[in-house]
CSV table of C-alpha atoms in Angstrom, one decimal:
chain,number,residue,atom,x,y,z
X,1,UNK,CA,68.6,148.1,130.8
X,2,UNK,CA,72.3,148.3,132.3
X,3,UNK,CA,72.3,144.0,133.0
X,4,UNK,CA,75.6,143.9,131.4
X,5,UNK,CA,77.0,141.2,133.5
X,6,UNK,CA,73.8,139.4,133.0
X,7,UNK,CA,74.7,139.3,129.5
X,8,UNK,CA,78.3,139.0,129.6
X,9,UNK,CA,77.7,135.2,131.8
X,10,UNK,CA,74.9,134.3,129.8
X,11,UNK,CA,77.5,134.8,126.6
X,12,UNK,CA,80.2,132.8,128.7
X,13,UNK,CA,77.6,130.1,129.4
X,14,UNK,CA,76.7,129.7,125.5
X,15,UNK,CA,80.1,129.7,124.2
X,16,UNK,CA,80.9,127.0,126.9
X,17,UNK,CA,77.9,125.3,126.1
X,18,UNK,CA,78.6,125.3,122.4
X,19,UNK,CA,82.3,124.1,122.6
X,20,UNK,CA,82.2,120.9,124.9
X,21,UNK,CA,82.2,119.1,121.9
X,22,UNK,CA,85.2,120.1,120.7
X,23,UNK,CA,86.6,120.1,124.6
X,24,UNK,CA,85.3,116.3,124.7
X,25,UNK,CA,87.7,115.6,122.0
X,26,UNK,CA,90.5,117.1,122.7
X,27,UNK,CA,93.2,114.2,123.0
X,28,UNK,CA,90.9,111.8,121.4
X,29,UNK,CA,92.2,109.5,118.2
X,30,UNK,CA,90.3,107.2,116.6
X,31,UNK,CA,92.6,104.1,115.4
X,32,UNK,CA,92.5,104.0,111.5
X,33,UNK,CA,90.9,100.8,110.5
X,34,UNK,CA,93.3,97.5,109.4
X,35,UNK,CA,92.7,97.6,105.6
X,36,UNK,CA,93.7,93.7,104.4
X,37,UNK,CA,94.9,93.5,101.1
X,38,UNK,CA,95.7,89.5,101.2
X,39,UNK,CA,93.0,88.3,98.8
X,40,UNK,CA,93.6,85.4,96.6
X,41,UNK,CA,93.4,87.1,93.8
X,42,UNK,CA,95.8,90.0,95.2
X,43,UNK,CA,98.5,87.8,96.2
X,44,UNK,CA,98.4,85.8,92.9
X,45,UNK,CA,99.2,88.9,90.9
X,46,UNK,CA,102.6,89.5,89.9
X,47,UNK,CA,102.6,93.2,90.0
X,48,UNK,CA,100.4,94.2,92.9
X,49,UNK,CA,98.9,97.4,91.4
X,50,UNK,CA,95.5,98.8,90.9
X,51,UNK,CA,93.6,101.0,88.1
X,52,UNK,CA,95.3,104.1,89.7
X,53,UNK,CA,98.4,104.6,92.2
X,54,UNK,CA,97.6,103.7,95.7
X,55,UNK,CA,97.7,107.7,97.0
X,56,UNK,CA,95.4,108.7,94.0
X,57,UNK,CA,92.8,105.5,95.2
X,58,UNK,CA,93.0,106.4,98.2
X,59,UNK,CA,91.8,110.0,97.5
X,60,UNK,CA,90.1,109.7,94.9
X,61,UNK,CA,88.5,106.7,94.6
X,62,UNK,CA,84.9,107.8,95.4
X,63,UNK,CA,85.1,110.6,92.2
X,64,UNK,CA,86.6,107.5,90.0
X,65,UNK,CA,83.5,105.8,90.9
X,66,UNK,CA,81.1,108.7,90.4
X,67,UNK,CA,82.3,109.7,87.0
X,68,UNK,CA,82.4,105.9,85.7
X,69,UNK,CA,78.9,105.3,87.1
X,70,UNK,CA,77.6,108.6,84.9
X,71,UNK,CA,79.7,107.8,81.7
X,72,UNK,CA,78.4,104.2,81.7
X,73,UNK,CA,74.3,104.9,82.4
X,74,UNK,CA,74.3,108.3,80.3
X,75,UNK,CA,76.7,107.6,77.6
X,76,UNK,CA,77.4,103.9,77.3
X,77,UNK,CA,80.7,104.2,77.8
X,78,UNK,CA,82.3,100.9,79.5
X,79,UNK,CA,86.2,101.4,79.4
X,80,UNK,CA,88.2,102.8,81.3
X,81,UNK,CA,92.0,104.1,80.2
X,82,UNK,CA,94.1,104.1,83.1
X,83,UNK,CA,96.8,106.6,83.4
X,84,UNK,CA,99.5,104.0,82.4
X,85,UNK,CA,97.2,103.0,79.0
X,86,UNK,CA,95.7,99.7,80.5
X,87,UNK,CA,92.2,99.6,79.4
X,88,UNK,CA,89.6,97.8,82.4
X,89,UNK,CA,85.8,98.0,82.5
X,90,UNK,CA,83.8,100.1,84.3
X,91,UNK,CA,82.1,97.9,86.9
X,92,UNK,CA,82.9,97.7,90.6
X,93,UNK,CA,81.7,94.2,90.9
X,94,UNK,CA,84.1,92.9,88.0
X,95,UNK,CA,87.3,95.4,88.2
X,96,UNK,CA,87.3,96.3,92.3
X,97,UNK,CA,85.7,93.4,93.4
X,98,UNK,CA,87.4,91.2,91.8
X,99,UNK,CA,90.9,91.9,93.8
X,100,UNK,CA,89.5,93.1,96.7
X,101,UNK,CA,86.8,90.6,96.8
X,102,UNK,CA,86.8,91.1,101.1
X,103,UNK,CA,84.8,93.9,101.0
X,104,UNK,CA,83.8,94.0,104.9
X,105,UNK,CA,87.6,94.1,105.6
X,106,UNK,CA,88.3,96.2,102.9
X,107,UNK,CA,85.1,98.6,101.7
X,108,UNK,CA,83.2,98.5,105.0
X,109,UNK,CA,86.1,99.1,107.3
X,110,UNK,CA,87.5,102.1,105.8
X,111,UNK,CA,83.5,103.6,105.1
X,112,UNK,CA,82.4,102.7,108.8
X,113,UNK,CA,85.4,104.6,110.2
X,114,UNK,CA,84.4,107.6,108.3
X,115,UNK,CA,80.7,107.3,108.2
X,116,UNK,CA,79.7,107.1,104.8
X,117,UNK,CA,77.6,104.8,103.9
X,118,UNK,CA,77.9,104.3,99.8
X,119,UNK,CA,75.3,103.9,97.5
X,120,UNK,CA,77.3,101.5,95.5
X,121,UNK,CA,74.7,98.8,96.5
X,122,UNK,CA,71.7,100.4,95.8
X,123,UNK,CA,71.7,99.3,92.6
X,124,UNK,CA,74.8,96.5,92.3
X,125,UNK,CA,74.1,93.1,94.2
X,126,UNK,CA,76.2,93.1,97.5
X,127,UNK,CA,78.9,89.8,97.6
């Protein structure tokens, strides 16, 4: 009954055991994805904005997304106001897509480096 120092290396063992993954990684950075903006359709705009501010997109994109896709199937509701007034519909394929119509440079790169795979396509047609 008095195997203390049984127990104390079998708890060093564990805890070892349980952090080499976060010992592998020490040191490690994964290099951000190259995000192209230099679309057609982006560089023929004269003001190169989107919907939202580019810090607010980039945060908060997914929950713009996720609220559009339930106001349009539950309540019909197709237009979006845009914090500056502008008025676009709600459809990635003919607001997103349409500027950042290089989806596996722009879409894919960023959700591939994070692991997320979207459900955008399971119901729209993929481009």
């Amino acid at each position: 009954m008095n195997n203390y120092r049984g127990i104390i290396i079998g708890i060093i063992v564990l805890v070892g055991l349980f952090s080499i993954p976060f010992w592998y990684n020490t040191g490690q950075q994964n290099e951000r994805p190259e995000i192209s903006l230099d679309t057609p359709e982006i560089q023929a705009l004269e003001v190169k904005e989107c919907i939202e501010d580019t810090e607010y997109m980039r945060a908060n994109h997914m929950k713009l997304l996720a609220e559009w896709r339930t106001s349009v199937v539950r309540d019909g509701a197709r237009i979006y106001a845009a914090s500056d007034g502008q008025e676009y519909v709600k459809c990635v394929q003919e607001t997103c897509l349409y500027c950042h119509s290089n989806r596996e440079r722009f879409c894919d790169a960023c959700h591939s480096f994070a692991g997320i795979e979207p459900n955008c396509w399971d119901c729209h047609d993929s481009l």
